[in-house]
mmCIF file of C-alpha atoms in Angstrom:
data_model
loop_
_atom_site.group_PDB
_atom_site.id
_atom_site.type_symbol
_atom_site.label_atom_id
_atom_site.label_comp_id
_atom_site.label_asym_id
_atom_site.label_seq_id
_atom_site.Cartn_x
_atom_site.Cartn_y
_atom_site.Cartn_z
ATOM 1 C CA MET A 441 0.129 -0.136 -0.229
ATOM 2 C CA SER A 442 1.206 3.721 -1.270
ATOM 3 C CA LEU A 443 1.948 6.199 1.384
ATOM 4 C CA LEU A 444 -0.862 8.115 0.095
ATOM 5 C CA ASP A 445 -3.511 5.160 0.197
ATOM 6 C CA SER A 446 -2.434 4.790 3.825
ATOM 7 C CA LEU A 447 -3.258 8.355 4.744
ATOM 8 C CA VAL A 448 -6.515 8.207 3.025
ATOM 9 C CA SER A 449 -7.372 4.586 4.633
ATOM 10 C CA THR A 450 -6.144 6.381 8.030
ATOM 11 C CA PRO A 451 -8.128 9.171 8.782
ATOM 12 C CA GLY A 452 -6.651 11.518 11.341
ATOM 13 C CA SER A 453 -3.325 10.526 9.848
ATOM 14 C CA GLY A 454 -0.819 13.025 8.475
ATOM 15 C CA VAL A 455 2.777 13.541 7.117
ATOM 16 C CA ALA A 456 5.302 15.950 6.894
ATOM 17 C CA SER A 457 6.497 16.455 3.407
ATOM 18 C CA VAL A 458 9.677 17.396 2.720
ATOM 19 C CA CYS A 459 10.789 19.686 0.183
ATOM 20 C CA SER A 460 14.694 20.238 0.046
ATOM 21 C CA ALA A 461 17.784 19.549 -1.801
ATOM 22 C CA HIS A 462 19.995 20.600 1.455
ATOM 23 C CA PRO A 463 21.979 17.255 2.622
ATOM 24 C CA VAL A 464 21.934 18.301 6.524
ATOM 25 C CA VAL A 465 17.919 18.658 5.775
ATOM 26 C CA LEU A 466 18.004 15.356 3.663
ATOM 27 C CA ASP A 467 19.764 13.382 6.563
ATOM 28 C CA GLU A 468 17.853 14.478 9.558
ATOM 29 C CA THR A 469 14.661 13.813 7.627
ATOM 30 C CA LEU A 470 15.828 10.429 6.570
ATOM 31 C CA ARG A 471 17.241 9.976 10.100
ATOM 32 C CA HIS A 472 14.560 11.049 12.508
ATOM 33 C CA ALA A 473 11.734 9.103 10.255
ATOM 34 C CA ALA A 474 14.328 5.690 11.115
ATOM 35 C CA ARG A 475 14.563 6.628 14.673
ATOM 36 C CA THR A 476 10.837 7.516 15.243
ATOM 37 C CA ASP A 477 9.487 4.588 13.059
ATOM 38 C CA ARG A 478 7.624 6.703 10.758
ATOM 39 C CA PRO A 479 7.363 7.143 6.696
ATOM 40 C CA ALA A 480 9.633 9.781 5.050
ATOM 41 C CA LEU A 481 8.053 12.101 1.931
ATOM 42 C CA VAL A 482 10.747 13.380 0.314
ATOM 43 C CA GLU A 483 9.870 15.388 -2.975
ATOM 44 C CA ALA A 484 11.931 17.650 -5.358
ATOM 45 C CA THR A 485 10.122 20.417 -7.347
ATOM 46 C CA CYS A 486 10.026 20.911 -11.250
ATOM 47 C CA ASN A 487 12.437 24.236 -10.566
ATOM 48 C CA GLN A 488 14.652 22.374 -8.241
ATOM 49 C CA VAL A 489 15.145 18.865 -10.115
ATOM 50 C CA ASN A 490 14.235 18.258 -13.613
ATOM 51 C CA HIS A 491 15.944 16.372 -16.963
ATOM 52 C CA GLU A 492 17.417 19.573 -17.962
ATOM 53 C CA GLY A 493 19.232 19.820 -14.285
ATOM 54 C CA GLY A 494 17.014 22.222 -12.782
ATOM 55 C CA TYR A 495 18.799 24.900 -10.217
ATOM 56 C CA THR A 496 20.235 21.974 -8.314
ATOM 57 C CA GLY A 497 22.189 20.315 -11.394
ATOM 58 C CA MET A 498 20.282 17.212 -10.813
ATOM 59 C CA THR A 499 18.318 15.188 -12.889
ATOM 60 C CA PRO A 500 14.914 12.691 -11.066
ATOM 61 C CA ALA A 501 17.606 9.911 -11.263
ATOM 62 C CA ASP A 502 20.278 11.843 -9.596
ATOM 63 C CA PHE A 503 17.900 13.046 -6.664
ATOM 64 C CA ALA A 504 16.222 9.394 -6.596
ATOM 65 C CA ARG A 505 19.353 7.756 -6.032
ATOM 66 C CA ASP A 506 20.899 10.101 -3.777
ATOM 67 C CA VAL A 507 17.932 10.336 -1.224
ATOM 68 C CA ARG A 508 17.873 6.342 -1.564
ATOM 69 C CA ASP A 509 21.686 6.510 -0.467
ATOM 70 C CA ARG A 510 21.006 8.596 2.138
ATOM 71 C CA ALA A 511 17.742 6.660 3.228
ATOM 72 C CA ARG A 512 20.304 3.582 3.240
ATOM 73 C CA GLU A 513 22.939 5.145 5.289
ATOM 74 C CA ALA A 514 20.059 6.555 8.181
ATOM 75 C CA GLY A 515 18.859 3.055 8.391
ATOM 76 C CA LEU A 516 15.014 4.018 7.121
ATOM 77 C CA PRO A 517 13.592 0.925 5.194
ATOM 78 C CA PRO A 518 13.008 1.506 1.340
ATOM 79 C CA GLU A 519 9.646 0.594 1.961
ATOM 80 C CA ALA A 520 9.008 3.565 4.284
ATOM 81 C CA LEU A 521 10.461 6.031 1.906
ATOM 82 C CA ALA A 522 8.405 8.106 -0.368
ATOM 83 C CA LEU A 523 9.553 10.265 -3.451
ATOM 84 C CA GLY A 524 7.479 12.972 -4.520
ATOM 85 C CA GLY A 525 7.447 15.176 -7.737
ATOM 86 C CA ASP A 526 5.922 18.383 -7.090
ATOM 87 C CA HIS A 527 4.693 21.283 -9.333
ATOM 88 C CA LEU A 528 5.178 18.526 -12.570
ATOM 89 C CA GLY A 529 4.114 20.848 -15.635
ATOM 90 C CA PRO A 530 5.708 23.945 -17.858
ATOM 91 C CA ASN A 531 6.704 26.122 -14.792
ATOM 92 C CA PRO A 532 10.819 25.933 -15.710
ATOM 93 C CA TRP A 533 9.721 26.889 -19.204
ATOM 94 C CA LYS A 534 6.903 29.415 -19.281
ATOM 95 C CA HIS A 535 8.739 31.880 -21.338
ATOM 96 C CA LEU A 536 8.419 29.287 -23.780
ATOM 97 C CA SER A 537 5.336 28.550 -26.236
ATOM 98 C CA ALA A 538 2.738 26.299 -24.537
ATOM 99 C CA THR A 539 3.519 23.391 -27.489
ATOM 100 C CA ASP A 540 7.530 23.834 -26.308
ATOM 101 C CA ALA A 541 6.856 23.789 -22.818
ATOM 102 C CA MET A 542 4.475 21.387 -22.439
ATOM 103 C CA ALA A 543 6.582 19.048 -24.364
ATOM 104 C CA ARG A 544 9.681 19.775 -21.945
ATOM 105 C CA ALA A 545 6.880 19.130 -18.893
ATOM 106 C CA GLU A 546 6.213 15.867 -20.510
ATOM 107 C CA GLN A 547 9.685 14.620 -20.596
ATOM 108 C CA MET A 548 10.460 15.613 -17.256
ATOM 109 C CA THR A 549 7.228 14.040 -15.730
ATOM 110 C CA ALA A 550 8.264 10.658 -17.602
ATOM 111 C CA ASP A 551 11.987 11.005 -15.837
ATOM 112 C CA TYR A 552 10.606 11.379 -12.589
ATOM 113 C CA ALA A 553 7.980 8.014 -13.182
ATOM 114 C CA GLY A 554 11.032 6.429 -14.812
ATOM 115 C CA ALA A 555 13.215 7.015 -11.527
ATOM 116 C CA GLY A 556 11.255 5.818 -8.992
ATOM 117 C CA PHE A 557 8.975 8.981 -7.833
ATOM 118 C CA THR A 558 5.315 7.355 -6.859
ATOM 119 C CA LYS A 559 3.860 10.477 -5.752
ATOM 120 C CA LEU A 560 3.243 13.151 -8.898
ATOM 121 C CA HIS A 561 1.647 16.314 -8.300
ATOM 122 C CA LEU A 562 0.516 17.309 -11.583
ATOM 123 C CA ASP A 563 0.904 21.471 -12.012
ATOM 124 C CA THR A 564 -0.066 23.131 -15.338
ATOM 125 C CA SER A 565 -1.836 26.007 -14.054
ATOM 126 C CA ILE A 566 0.979 28.334 -15.139
ATOM 127 C CA ARG A 567 0.778 30.432 -18.473
ATOM 128 C CA CYS A 568 2.956 30.280 -21.252
ATOM 129 C CA ALA A 569 4.604 32.936 -23.337
ATOM 130 C CA ASP A 570 1.666 32.125 -26.037
ATOM 131 C CA ASP A 571 -1.042 31.619 -23.917
ATOM 132 C CA PRO A 572 -3.889 34.006 -23.489
ATOM 133 C CA PRO A 573 -3.310 36.773 -20.675
ATOM 134 C CA GLY A 574 -5.084 36.289 -17.354
ATOM 135 C CA ALA A 575 -5.678 33.107 -15.815
ATOM 136 C CA LEU A 576 -5.408 29.485 -17.559
ATOM 137 C CA ALA A 577 -9.066 28.226 -17.608
ATOM 138 C CA PRO A 578 -9.400 25.514 -15.590
ATOM 139 C CA GLU A 579 -10.213 23.110 -18.445
ATOM 140 C CA VAL A 580 -7.228 23.898 -20.361
ATOM 141 C CA ALA A 581 -4.997 23.249 -17.233
ATOM 142 C CA ALA A 582 -6.879 20.176 -16.603
ATOM 143 C CA ALA A 583 -6.384 19.173 -20.183
ATOM 144 C CA ARG A 584 -2.473 19.607 -19.731
ATOM 145 C CA ALA A 585 -2.414 17.649 -16.448
ATOM 146 C CA ALA A 586 -3.947 15.049 -18.085
ATOM 147 C CA ARG A 587 -1.460 14.772 -20.973
ATOM 148 C CA LEU A 588 1.332 14.550 -18.041
ATOM 149 C CA ALA A 589 -0.426 11.779 -16.696
ATOM 150 C CA VAL A 590 -0.521 9.795 -19.689
ATOM 151 C CA VAL A 591 3.349 9.830 -20.245
ATOM 152 C CA ALA A 592 3.633 8.804 -16.584
ATOM 153 C CA GLU A 593 1.578 5.900 -16.873
ATOM 154 C CA ARG A 594 3.909 4.766 -19.789
ATOM 155 C CA ALA A 595 7.101 5.632 -18.216
ATOM 156 C CA ALA A 596 6.587 3.147 -15.158
ATOM 157 C CA ASP A 597 4.256 0.741 -13.784
ATOM 158 C CA PRO A 598 1.380 2.169 -13.334
ATOM 159 C CA ALA A 599 0.007 0.390 -10.103
ATOM 160 C CA THR A 600 3.048 2.257 -8.556
ATOM 161 C CA LEU A 601 1.571 5.724 -9.341
ATOM 162 C CA ARG A 602 -0.449 7.970 -6.937
ATOM 163 C CA TYR A 603 -1.247 11.694 -8.117
ATOM 164 C CA VAL A 604 -2.024 14.839 -6.665
ATOM 165 C CA ILE A 605 -4.314 17.362 -8.710
ATOM 166 C CA GLY A 606 -5.163 21.186 -7.947
ATOM 167 C CA THR A 607 -3.225 24.215 -7.943
ATOM 168 C CA GLU A 608 -4.284 27.057 -5.983
ATOM 169 C CA VAL A 609 -0.902 27.374 -4.227
ATOM 170 C CA PRO A 610 2.384 30.010 -4.309
ATOM 171 C CA VAL A 611 4.621 29.137 -7.292
ATOM 172 C CA PRO A 612 7.177 27.117 -7.000
ATOM 173 C CA GLY A 613 10.050 28.753 -5.214
ATOM 174 C CA GLY A 614 7.330 31.029 -3.037
ATOM 175 C CA GLU A 615 5.845 34.209 -3.077
ATOM 176 C CA SER A 616 7.221 37.988 -3.729
ATOM 177 C CA ALA A 617 7.731 40.794 -1.664
ATOM 178 C CA GLY A 618 4.663 42.958 -0.933
ATOM 179 C CA ASP A 619 1.457 43.080 0.936
ATOM 180 C CA HIS A 620 -1.339 41.155 -0.271
ATOM 181 C CA GLY A 621 -4.361 38.648 0.995
ATOM 182 C CA ILE A 622 -4.755 35.672 1.400
ATOM 183 C CA HIS A 623 -7.965 33.410 1.246
ATOM 184 C CA VAL A 624 -9.220 29.797 1.708
ATOM 185 C CA SER A 625 -10.010 27.842 -1.333
ATOM 186 C CA ALA A 626 -14.202 27.893 -1.934
ATOM 187 C CA SER A 627 -16.195 24.373 -2.065
ATOM 188 C CA ALA A 628 -17.239 24.992 -5.567
ATOM 189 C CA ASP A 629 -13.655 25.991 -6.598
ATOM 190 C CA VAL A 630 -12.472 22.587 -5.410
ATOM 191 C CA ALA A 631 -15.796 20.525 -7.169
ATOM 192 C CA ARG A 632 -14.841 22.273 -9.798
ATOM 193 C CA THR A 633 -11.189 21.261 -10.094
ATOM 194 C CA LEU A 634 -12.347 17.517 -9.594
ATOM 195 C CA GLU A 635 -14.958 17.724 -11.973
ATOM 196 C CA VAL A 636 -12.890 18.968 -15.020
ATOM 197 C CA SER A 637 -9.906 16.876 -13.880
ATOM 198 C CA HIS A 638 -11.845 13.726 -14.136
ATOM 199 C CA ALA A 639 -13.078 15.050 -17.297
ATOM 200 C CA ALA A 640 -10.182 15.692 -18.996
ATOM 201 C CA PHE A 641 -8.567 12.223 -17.273
ATOM 202 C CA GLU A 642 -11.455 10.390 -19.042
ATOM 203 C CA ALA A 643 -10.788 12.478 -22.130
ATOM 204 C CA ALA A 644 -7.053 11.509 -22.448
ATOM 205 C CA GLY A 645 -8.055 7.821 -22.561
ATOM 206 C CA VAL A 646 -6.655 7.683 -19.047
ATOM 207 C CA ALA A 647 -9.640 7.340 -16.758
ATOM 208 C CA SER A 648 -8.189 4.559 -15.062
ATOM 209 C CA VAL A 649 -5.937 6.973 -13.628
ATOM 210 C CA TRP A 650 -8.571 8.984 -11.791
ATOM 211 C CA GLU A 651 -8.841 5.808 -9.244
ATOM 212 C CA ARG A 652 -5.360 6.716 -8.088
ATOM 213 C CA VAL A 653 -5.904 10.516 -7.206
ATOM 214 C CA ARG A 654 -5.173 10.446 -3.855
ATOM 215 C CA ALA A 655 -5.461 14.306 -3.200
ATOM 216 C CA VAL A 656 -6.064 17.190 -3.903
ATOM 217 C CA VAL A 657 -3.887 20.834 -3.277
ATOM 218 C CA ALA A 658 -6.303 23.674 -1.747
ATOM 219 C CA GLN A 659 -5.532 26.443 -0.189
ATOM 220 C CA PRO A 660 -6.570 26.499 3.576
ATOM 221 C CA GLY A 661 -5.392 29.712 4.495
ATOM 222 C CA VAL A 662 -1.799 29.191 5.220
ATOM 223 C CA GLU A 663 0.800 30.714 3.452
ATOM 224 C CA PHE A 664 3.903 32.828 4.133
ATOM 225 C CA SER A 665 6.343 35.270 1.969
ATOM 226 C CA ASP A 666 9.207 37.782 2.905
ATOM 227 C CA ARG A 667 7.060 40.296 5.178
ATOM 228 C CA GLU A 668 4.071 38.201 6.241
ATOM 229 C CA LEU A 669 2.665 34.815 7.837
ATOM 230 C CA PHE A 670 -0.665 33.636 7.557
ATOM 231 C CA ASP A 671 -1.560 31.359 10.912
ATOM 232 C CA TYR A 672 -4.241 28.490 10.337
ATOM 233 C CA HIS A 673 -6.973 28.641 13.023
ATOM 234 C CA PRO A 674 -8.898 25.194 13.500
ATOM 235 C CA GLY A 675 -11.845 25.005 11.506
ATOM 236 C CA GLN A 676 -11.380 28.008 8.962
ATOM 237 C CA ALA A 677 -10.695 25.522 5.990
ATOM 238 C CA ALA A 678 -13.389 22.329 7.586
ATOM 239 C CA HIS A 679 -15.951 23.394 4.701
ATOM 240 C CA LEU A 680 -13.893 21.670 2.163
ATOM 241 C CA THR A 681 -14.307 18.370 3.606
ATOM 242 C CA GLU A 682 -17.860 18.633 2.045
ATOM 243 C CA VAL A 683 -16.453 18.259 -1.438
ATOM 244 C CA LEU A 684 -13.418 15.793 -0.886
ATOM 245 C CA PRO A 685 -14.179 12.357 -2.149
ATOM 246 C CA ALA A 686 -13.540 9.687 0.749
ATOM 247 C CA THR A 687 -10.826 8.297 -1.893
ATOM 248 C CA MET A 688 -8.633 11.540 -1.258
ATOM 249 C CA VAL A 689 -7.094 13.798 1.192
ATOM 250 C CA PHE A 690 -6.212 17.622 1.032
ATOM 251 C CA GLU A 691 -2.535 18.749 0.633
ATOM 252 C CA ALA A 692 -1.505 22.100 1.889
ATOM 253 C CA HIS A 693 1.616 23.786 0.626
ATOM 254 C CA SER A 694 3.549 26.763 2.524
ATOM 255 C CA THR A 695 2.906 25.428 5.857
ATOM 256 C CA ASP A 696 6.645 26.153 6.946
ATOM 257 C CA TYR A 697 6.255 28.214 10.146
ATOM 258 C CA GLN A 698 2.361 26.839 11.348
ATOM 259 C CA ARG A 699 2.594 26.167 15.213
ATOM 260 C CA GLY A 700 2.417 22.845 15.856
ATOM 261 C CA GLU A 701 -1.655 23.331 17.415
ATOM 262 C CA ALA A 702 -1.935 24.990 13.859
ATOM 263 C CA LEU A 703 -0.729 21.796 11.892
ATOM 264 C CA ALA A 704 -2.464 19.448 14.275
ATOM 265 C CA ALA A 705 -5.797 21.630 13.521
ATOM 266 C CA LEU A 706 -4.915 20.989 9.420
ATOM 267 C CA VAL A 707 -4.605 17.773 9.937
ATOM 268 C CA HIS A 708 -8.031 16.995 11.627
ATOM 269 C CA ASP A 709 -9.668 19.291 8.992
ATOM 270 C CA ARG A 710 -8.190 16.240 6.229
ATOM 271 C CA PHE A 711 -4.926 18.341 5.133
ATOM 272 C CA ALA A 712 -2.607 14.600 5.963
ATOM 273 C CA VAL A 713 -0.079 16.066 3.800
ATOM 274 C CA LEU A 714 1.936 19.192 4.812
ATOM 275 C CA LYS A 715 4.564 20.482 2.759
ATOM 276 C CA VAL A 716 7.419 22.329 4.306
ATOM 277 C CA GLY A 717 10.900 23.278 2.416
ATOM 278 C CA PRO A 718 12.038 26.942 3.712
ATOM 279 C CA GLY A 719 11.313 26.599 7.385
ATOM 280 C CA LEU A 720 13.961 23.612 7.518
ATOM 281 C CA THR A 721 16.216 25.373 5.665
ATOM 282 C CA TYR A 722 15.406 29.015 7.881
ATOM 283 C CA ALA A 723 16.381 26.434 11.148
ATOM 284 C CA TYR A 724 19.348 25.823 9.538
ATOM 285 C CA ARG A 725 20.403 29.003 8.506
ATOM 286 C CA GLU A 726 19.398 30.565 11.975
ATOM 287 C CA ALA A 727 21.942 27.737 13.711
ATOM 288 C CA MET A 728 24.734 28.764 11.240
ATOM 289 C CA PHE A 729 24.709 32.349 12.140
ATOM 290 C CA ALA A 730 24.434 31.800 15.585
ATOM 291 C CA LEU A 731 27.080 29.882 14.891
ATOM 292 C CA ALA A 732 28.971 32.478 13.281
ATOM 293 C CA ALA A 733 27.943 34.600 15.966
ATOM 294 C CA VAL A 734 29.845 32.245 18.591
ATOM 295 C CA GLU A 735 32.992 31.529 16.421
ATOM 296 C CA ASP A 736 33.199 35.622 16.141
ATOM 297 C CA GLU A 737 33.339 36.088 19.775
ATOM 298 C CA LEU A 738 36.164 33.660 20.153
ATOM 299 C CA LEU A 739 38.243 34.224 16.841
ATOM 300 C CA GLY A 740 37.145 37.458 15.819
ATOM 301 C CA THR A 741 38.957 38.362 12.227
ATOM 302 C CA ARG A 742 40.622 34.642 12.427
ATOM 303 C CA GLY A 743 37.064 33.191 11.867
ATOM 304 C CA SER A 744 35.309 31.515 8.531
ATOM 305 C CA GLY A 745 33.379 34.777 7.734
ATOM 306 C CA LEU A 746 30.718 32.734 6.756
ATOM 307 C CA ARG A 747 28.362 35.747 6.780
ATOM 308 C CA THR A 748 30.470 37.693 4.391
ATOM 309 C CA ALA A 749 30.667 34.717 1.917
ATOM 310 C CA LEU A 750 26.995 34.330 1.875
ATOM 311 C CA GLU A 751 26.090 37.590 1.206
ATOM 312 C CA ALA A 752 28.981 37.758 -1.302
ATOM 313 C CA ALA A 753 27.426 34.815 -3.246
ATOM 314 C CA MET A 754 23.895 36.500 -3.106
ATOM 315 C CA LEU A 755 25.131 39.653 -4.429
ATOM 316 C CA ALA A 756 27.332 37.873 -7.543
ATOM 317 C CA ASP A 757 24.407 35.930 -8.367
ATOM 318 C CA PRO A 758 21.346 37.559 -7.597
ATOM 319 C CA ARG A 759 18.335 35.643 -9.708
ATOM 320 C CA HIS A 760 17.371 33.337 -6.838
ATOM 321 C CA TRP A 761 15.991 36.223 -4.451
ATOM 322 C CA GLU A 762 16.009 39.466 -6.425
ATOM 323 C CA PRO A 763 12.546 38.868 -7.903
ATOM 324 C CA PHE A 764 11.481 38.246 -3.764
ATOM 325 C CA TYR A 765 12.860 40.731 -1.889
ATOM 326 C CA PRO A 766 12.803 44.580 -2.065
ATOM 327 C CA SER A 767 14.276 46.544 -4.374
ATOM 328 C CA THR A 768 15.988 49.334 -1.691
ATOM 329 C CA PRO A 769 19.436 48.358 -0.383
ATOM 330 C CA VAL A 770 19.061 47.987 3.408
ATOM 331 C CA PRO A 771 15.703 46.030 3.015
ATOM 332 C CA ALA A 772 17.418 43.950 0.559
ATOM 333 C CA ALA A 773 20.294 43.338 3.156
ATOM 334 C CA PHE A 774 17.891 42.333 6.049
ATOM 335 C CA ALA A 775 15.803 40.259 3.712
ATOM 336 C CA ARG A 776 19.086 38.543 2.490
ATOM 337 C CA ALA A 777 19.844 37.412 5.797
ATOM 338 C CA TRP A 778 16.606 36.888 7.775
ATOM 339 C CA SER A 779 13.686 36.502 5.034
ATOM 340 C CA ARG A 780 11.349 33.648 6.002
ATOM 341 C CA SER A 781 11.577 33.287 2.755
ATOM 342 C CA ASP A 782 15.101 31.919 2.969
ATOM 343 C CA ARG A 783 15.986 32.530 -0.310
ATOM 344 C CA SER A 784 19.718 31.685 1.196
ATOM 345 C CA ARG A 785 19.310 28.178 0.778
ATOM 346 C CA TYR A 786 19.816 27.967 -3.093
ATOM 347 C CA TYR A 787 23.614 29.713 -1.935
ATOM 348 C CA TRP A 788 24.925 27.012 0.523
ATOM 349 C CA PRO A 789 26.477 24.687 -2.308
ATOM 350 C CA VAL A 790 28.410 27.565 -3.583
ATOM 351 C CA PRO A 791 32.116 26.691 -2.965
ATOM 352 C CA GLY A 792 32.860 29.756 -1.387
ATOM 353 C CA VAL A 793 29.935 29.466 0.834
ATOM 354 C CA GLU A 794 30.970 25.515 1.180
ATOM 355 C CA ALA A 795 34.625 26.522 1.974
ATOM 356 C CA ALA A 796 33.519 28.953 4.830
ATOM 357 C CA VAL A 797 31.123 26.386 6.267
ATOM 358 C CA CYS A 798 33.933 23.676 6.567
ATOM 359 C CA ARG A 799 35.890 26.144 7.991
ATOM 360 C CA LEU A 800 33.610 27.277 10.803
ATOM 361 C CA LEU A 801 32.970 23.976 11.477
ATOM 362 C CA ALA A 802 36.823 22.721 11.950
ATOM 363 C CA ASN A 803 37.175 26.084 14.197
ATOM 364 C CA LEU A 804 34.715 25.513 16.302
ATOM 365 C CA ASP A 805 35.841 21.700 16.685
ATOM 366 C CA ARG A 806 38.628 23.517 17.932
ATOM 367 C CA VAL A 807 38.096 25.853 20.034
ATOM 368 C CA GLY A 808 34.421 24.455 21.415
ATOM 369 C CA ILE A 809 31.297 26.508 22.214
ATOM 370 C CA PRO A 810 31.608 27.728 25.786
ATOM 371 C CA ASP A 811 28.191 27.555 27.708
ATOM 372 C CA GLU A 812 27.910 31.228 28.295
ATOM 373 C CA LEU A 813 28.316 32.244 24.410
ATOM 374 C CA ALA A 814 25.496 28.996 23.886
ATOM 375 C CA SER A 815 23.439 30.292 26.356
ATOM 376 C CA GLN A 816 23.681 33.380 24.621
ATOM 377 C CA TYR A 817 23.469 32.572 21.027
ATOM 378 C CA LEU A 818 21.484 28.917 20.845
ATOM 379 C CA PRO A 819 19.145 29.463 24.149
ATOM 380 C CA TRP A 820 17.310 25.958 22.791
ATOM 381 C CA LEU A 821 20.377 24.006 23.309
ATOM 382 C CA SER A 822 19.196 22.378 26.158
ATOM 383 C CA ALA A 823 18.584 18.288 26.635
ATOM 384 C CA GLY A 824 15.161 18.948 27.495
ATOM 385 C CA GLU A 825 14.443 20.700 24.375
ATOM 386 C CA VAL A 826 16.328 18.867 22.113
ATOM 387 C CA PRO A 827 16.533 15.077 23.263
ATOM 388 C CA GLY A 828 19.518 13.283 22.194
ATOM 389 C CA ILE A 829 22.048 16.174 22.731
ATOM 390 C CA ALA A 830 24.451 15.871 25.452
ATOM 391 C CA LEU A 831 25.603 18.783 27.268
ATOM 392 C CA ASP A 832 28.826 17.700 28.699
ATOM 393 C CA PRO A 833 31.069 17.409 26.707
ATOM 394 C CA ALA A 834 29.585 20.349 25.067
ATOM 395 C CA PRO A 835 27.807 19.395 21.370
ATOM 396 C CA THR A 836 30.135 20.191 17.932
ATOM 397 C CA ALA A 837 28.639 22.983 15.558
ATOM 398 C CA ASP A 838 27.737 19.730 13.331
ATOM 399 C CA VAL A 839 25.767 18.318 15.958
ATOM 400 C CA VAL A 840 23.948 22.147 16.279
ATOM 401 C CA ARG A 841 23.105 22.381 13.225
ATOM 402 C CA ARG A 842 21.299 19.171 12.187
ATOM 403 C CA ALA A 843 19.899 19.595 15.848
ATOM 404 C CA ALA A 844 18.166 22.986 14.513
ATOM 405 C CA VAL A 845 16.187 21.054 11.635
ATOM 406 C CA ARG A 846 15.581 17.973 14.088
ATOM 407 C CA ARG A 847 13.473 20.647 16.352
ATOM 408 C CA VAL A 848 11.144 21.531 13.228
ATOM 409 C CA LEU A 849 11.011 17.977 12.202
ATOM 410 C CA ASP A 850 9.970 17.372 15.754
ATOM 411 C CA VAL A 851 7.011 20.061 15.754
ATOM 412 C CA TYR A 852 5.703 18.110 12.229
ATOM 413 C CA ALA A 853 6.159 14.776 14.297
ATOM 414 C CA ALA A 854 4.049 15.646 16.847
ATOM 415 C CA ALA A 855 1.245 17.142 14.820
ATOM 416 C CA THR A 856 1.287 13.847 11.992
ATOM 417 C CA PRO A 857 0.082 11.005 13.923
ATOM 418 C CA PRO A 858 1.517 8.290 10.781
ATOM 419 C CA PRO A 859 -0.881 6.124 9.091
ATOM 420 C CA VAL A 860 -1.443 2.448 9.946
ATOM 421 C CA THR A 861 0.209 0.398 7.279
ATOM 422 C CA PRO A 862 -1.146 -3.622 6.673
#
């Protein structure tokens, strides 16, 4: 039974869907699952990983191989790992004509399915260069999604594939800077999505695929951007369950930074799949900056210069943050360091930044982290708050950065009772 099947058959269960390529985030996700005897759902987005390499330089087969290797090292059984492809559609090639963009999207989707990704979110809502102005008609988006289902079915054993539909989410990569409102999906809109998608699958000759659509993406009223964070209030999306088939659950995107009670309320309201990504790398960045502050206190100018290296990398290649952050210098500098959107996550693999991270870890391994500075810069670092960390002797910098990620995973674990599997 697939993970999505188990979520459907176990009311009240849920899972964190971790969407990240950061090695520490991936390792801790898989170790956490192994240690707590839970399934791990790891996803890649169309911009992050595709047949042309994406911004990580990885194809779906590369990413799948890397995650499976990490899972094996973490002691996670193969059957406990599920791989998902998120926002599979023309978004990376939206500057092209619909014909060209969809041809590339079809190849990407086939490669995801062929590499063993079994949870496929079909998202064809994005306008291509020659599409009419305004929002894409639901019928057009549904027909394009059905095309992707056709190629996925040909590329893998159909019995292994489960599908997610729906598009009421931020675009891949996150929201742009600026104030904007938030809405909760209307029941009629979700019902319309289900109706036109079902019809499109039938028209494309893959009616049987509909029986394996296990989730629909809807907007429960949670979102974050460079400046904003919208919390979930229990019951605010409960009305959507009226139109949800018994064979499906909801998937919630952008649940990063939600409180544990809010995450649990989402699961109660049948949002069984909770997407998280930037919230994990934000926690990693926060820990690295705190460790850099400790290093500065101890070594001054003889330290790694981590923050300087990261800022230099972001300024040298602004394409990953400039469209999302304020245009004026001081707010932009603040956002590059501290924004919840965490566009800095794109820059940790840059060689100069990687070298600075290695120097910081080595320096703090050599000089240690005094209790006084841990209290000042890492107040959460206590045995009670982070189980498994021994404070005597003091933890290494590597242990600290991993514990920061694990703290976020613990919040999701507490909010998502695992499904029952036969």
